[in-house]
Amino acid sequence: MHLSQFVAKWRGTTLKERSAAQEHFIDLCRLFGQPTPAEADRDGATYAFEKGATKTAGGQGFADVWRRGHFGWEYKGLHADLGAAYAQLLKYREALENPPLLVVCDLDRFEVHTNFTDTVKRVYEFDLDGLGDPATLAVLRAVFTDPHSLKPRQTIVGVSEEAAERFG
């Protein structure tokens, strides 16, 4: 799938999350030449749609997509609150083996939240129209192919030391 085809297909869609999320994700896999969950892992042990997860406060839930060592991904309907989607994903992240990236998407807008231990969090935000920017496209490609390339260089300890130097 070419980028222009992906954008044209998903721009202006009125499909609900339930009827569109998996196809949207499969199209992203095709866009980046990556295997889909079923192609990469027929058992769903390391890459799956609807990955069951125990919430941190108890109870069961499902991450829309999960890939071990890469991401947890939560979809919401068009123009939905991506902050709520992120909060939902945070409840699953420990059960999802604390993936380095937490991604939320409403079919048009994307947020990629870094989730690396001891680093300052970074959020990449973009929409379908922004995918034409090579840097934005590189971020989304890295979600699939090299999540550690998005690891912030700034550590929490480094920020504290820098603040102490300024005040000292």
CSV table of C-alpha atoms in Angstrom, one decimal:
chain,number,residue,atom,x,y,z
A,1,MET,CA,0.0,0.0,0.0
A,2,HIS,CA,1.3,3.5,-0.9
A,3,LEU,CA,1.0,6.4,1.5
A,4,SER,CA,-1.4,8.3,-0.7
A,5,GLN,CA,-3.7,5.2,-0.8
A,6,PHE,CA,-3.6,4.9,2.9
A,7,VAL,CA,-4.4,8.5,3.5
A,8,ALA,CA,-7.2,8.6,0.9
A,9,LYS,CA,-8.8,5.5,2.3
A,10,TRP,CA,-8.9,6.7,5.9
A,11,ARG,CA,-9.4,10.4,5.5
A,12,GLY,CA,-13.0,11.3,6.2
A,13,THR,CA,-14.0,7.8,7.2
A,14,THR,CA,-17.2,7.6,9.3
A,15,LEU,CA,-16.6,4.0,10.4
A,16,LYS,CA,-16.8,3.2,14.1
A,17,GLU,CA,-13.7,2.0,16.0
A,18,ARG,CA,-15.0,-1.6,16.2
A,19,SER,CA,-15.5,-1.9,12.5
A,20,ALA,CA,-12.3,-0.1,11.4
A,21,ALA,CA,-9.5,-0.6,13.9
A,22,GLN,CA,-8.1,-3.9,12.8
A,23,GLU,CA,-8.3,-3.0,9.1
A,24,HIS,CA,-6.6,0.3,9.8
A,25,PHE,CA,-3.8,-1.4,11.6
A,26,ILE,CA,-3.4,-4.0,8.8
A,27,ASP,CA,-3.2,-1.2,6.3
A,28,LEU,CA,-0.4,0.4,8.4
A,29,CYS,CA,1.4,-3.0,8.3
A,30,ARG,CA,1.1,-3.0,4.5
A,31,LEU,CA,2.2,0.6,4.3
A,32,PHE,CA,5.5,-0.2,6.1
A,33,GLY,CA,6.0,-3.7,4.5
A,34,GLN,CA,5.5,-5.3,7.9
A,35,PRO,CA,3.7,-8.5,8.8
A,36,THR,CA,0.3,-8.4,10.4
A,37,PRO,CA,-0.1,-10.0,13.8
A,38,ALA,CA,-1.5,-13.2,12.3
A,39,GLU,CA,1.3,-13.4,9.7
A,40,ALA,CA,4.0,-12.8,12.3
A,41,ASP,CA,2.7,-14.9,15.2
A,42,ARG,CA,0.0,-17.5,14.5
A,43,ASP,CA,-0.3,-18.2,18.3
A,44,GLY,CA,-0.6,-14.6,19.4
A,45,ALA,CA,2.1,-15.1,22.0
A,46,THR,CA,4.2,-12.1,20.9
A,47,TYR,CA,2.0,-10.1,18.6
A,48,ALA,CA,-1.8,-10.0,18.7
A,49,PHE,CA,-5.0,-8.1,18.2
A,50,GLU,CA,-7.2,-7.9,21.3
A,51,LYS,CA,-4.5,-8.9,23.7
A,52,GLY,CA,-6.0,-9.8,27.1
A,53,ALA,CA,-4.5,-7.9,29.9
A,54,THR,CA,-5.2,-7.6,33.7
A,55,LYS,CA,-5.7,-3.9,34.6
A,56,THR,CA,-3.4,-2.5,37.3
A,57,ALA,CA,-6.4,-1.7,39.5
A,58,GLY,CA,-7.9,-5.2,38.8
A,59,GLY,CA,-10.3,-6.5,36.3
A,60,GLN,CA,-9.7,-7.6,32.7
A,61,GLY,CA,-9.3,-5.6,29.6
A,62,PHE,CA,-7.9,-5.9,26.1
A,63,ALA,CA,-5.3,-3.9,24.3
A,64,ASP,CA,-6.4,-3.4,20.6
A,65,VAL,CA,-2.9,-4.4,19.4
A,66,TRP,CA,0.2,-5.6,21.2
A,67,ARG,CA,3.7,-6.5,20.0
A,68,ARG,CA,6.2,-7.7,22.6
A,69,GLY,CA,9.2,-5.3,22.8
A,70,HIS,CA,7.5,-2.8,20.6
A,71,PHE,CA,4.2,-1.3,21.6
A,72,GLY,CA,0.8,-1.4,23.1
A,73,TRP,CA,-1.8,0.2,20.8
A,74,GLU,CA,-5.3,1.5,21.6
A,75,TYR,CA,-7.8,2.7,19.1
A,76,LYS,CA,-10.7,5.0,19.7
A,77,GLY,CA,-13.4,6.2,17.5
A,78,LEU,CA,-12.9,9.3,15.3
A,79,HIS,CA,-12.4,12.5,17.2
A,80,ALA,CA,-12.5,10.6,20.5
A,81,ASP,CA,-10.5,11.6,23.5
A,82,LEU,CA,-7.0,10.2,23.0
A,83,GLY,CA,-6.1,11.1,26.5
A,84,ALA,CA,-8.7,8.6,27.7
A,85,ALA,CA,-7.3,6.0,25.3
A,86,TYR,CA,-3.9,6.6,26.8
A,87,ALA,CA,-5.2,6.3,30.3
A,88,GLN,CA,-6.8,3.0,29.3
A,89,LEU,CA,-3.5,1.8,27.9
A,90,LEU,CA,-1.6,2.8,31.0
A,91,LYS,CA,-3.9,0.4,33.0
A,92,TYR,CA,-2.7,-2.5,30.8
A,93,ARG,CA,1.0,-1.7,30.3
A,94,GLU,CA,2.3,-3.9,33.1
A,95,ALA,CA,0.3,-6.9,31.8
A,96,LEU,CA,1.7,-6.1,28.3
A,97,GLU,CA,5.3,-6.4,29.6
A,98,ASN,CA,5.8,-2.7,29.8
A,99,PRO,CA,6.3,-2.0,26.0
A,100,PRO,CA,8.6,0.8,25.1
A,101,LEU,CA,5.9,2.6,23.1
A,102,LEU,CA,2.3,3.3,23.9
A,103,VAL,CA,0.3,4.3,20.8
A,104,VAL,CA,-3.2,5.7,20.7
A,105,CYS,CA,-5.1,6.5,17.5
A,106,ASP,CA,-8.6,7.5,16.3
A,107,LEU,CA,-8.1,6.5,12.7
A,108,ASP,CA,-7.0,10.1,11.8
A,109,ARG,CA,-4.8,11.3,14.8
A,110,PHE,CA,-1.9,9.4,16.3
A,111,GLU,CA,0.0,9.8,19.5
A,112,VAL,CA,3.1,7.8,20.2
A,113,HIS,CA,4.1,8.0,23.8
A,114,THR,CA,7.5,6.8,24.8
A,115,ASN,CA,7.5,4.4,27.8
A,116,PHE,CA,11.2,3.7,28.4
A,117,THR,CA,12.4,3.2,32.0
A,118,ASP,CA,14.3,6.2,33.5
A,119,THR,CA,13.9,8.5,30.6
A,120,VAL,CA,12.0,11.7,30.2
A,121,LYS,CA,8.7,10.9,28.3
A,122,ARG,CA,8.3,12.1,24.8
A,123,VAL,CA,5.0,12.3,22.8
A,124,TYR,CA,4.9,12.4,19.0
A,125,GLU,CA,1.6,13.7,17.8
A,126,PHE,CA,0.4,13.8,14.1
A,127,ASP,CA,-2.5,13.2,11.9
A,128,LEU,CA,-3.1,11.7,8.5
A,129,ASP,CA,-2.2,14.9,6.7
A,130,GLY,CA,1.1,15.0,8.7
A,131,LEU,CA,2.2,11.6,7.3
A,132,GLY,CA,3.5,13.3,4.2
A,133,ASP,CA,6.3,14.7,6.4
A,134,PRO,CA,9.3,12.4,6.2
A,135,ALA,CA,10.2,12.8,9.8
A,136,THR,CA,6.7,12.0,10.9
A,137,LEU,CA,6.6,9.0,8.7
A,138,ALA,CA,9.9,7.9,10.1
A,139,VAL,CA,8.5,8.0,13.6
A,140,LEU,CA,5.5,5.8,12.7
A,141,ARG,CA,7.8,3.4,10.8
A,142,ALA,CA,10.0,3.1,13.9
A,143,VAL,CA,7.0,2.0,15.9
A,144,PHE,CA,7.0,-1.1,13.8
A,145,THR,CA,10.6,-1.6,13.0
A,146,ASP,CA,12.9,0.0,15.6
A,147,PRO,CA,11.1,1.3,18.7
A,148,HIS,CA,14.3,1.9,20.6
A,149,SER,CA,15.3,4.5,18.0
A,150,LEU,CA,12.6,6.7,19.6
A,151,LYS,CA,14.1,6.3,23.1
A,152,PRO,CA,14.7,9.8,24.6
A,153,ARG,CA,18.3,10.5,25.3
A,154,GLN,CA,17.5,12.6,28.3
A,155,THR,CA,17.2,10.7,31.5
A,156,ILE,CA,15.3,11.6,34.7
A,157,VAL,CA,18.5,11.6,36.6
A,158,GLY,CA,20.1,13.9,34.0
A,159,VAL,CA,17.2,16.3,34.4
A,160,SER,CA,17.5,16.3,38.2
A,161,GLU,CA,21.3,16.9,38.0
A,162,GLU,CA,20.9,19.7,35.5
A,163,ALA,CA,18.3,21.4,37.7
A,164,ALA,CA,20.6,21.0,40.8
A,165,GLU,CA,23.4,22.7,38.8
A,166,ARG,CA,21.3,25.6,37.8
A,167,PHE,CA,20.0,26.2,41.4
A,168,GLY,CA,23.5,25.6,42.9
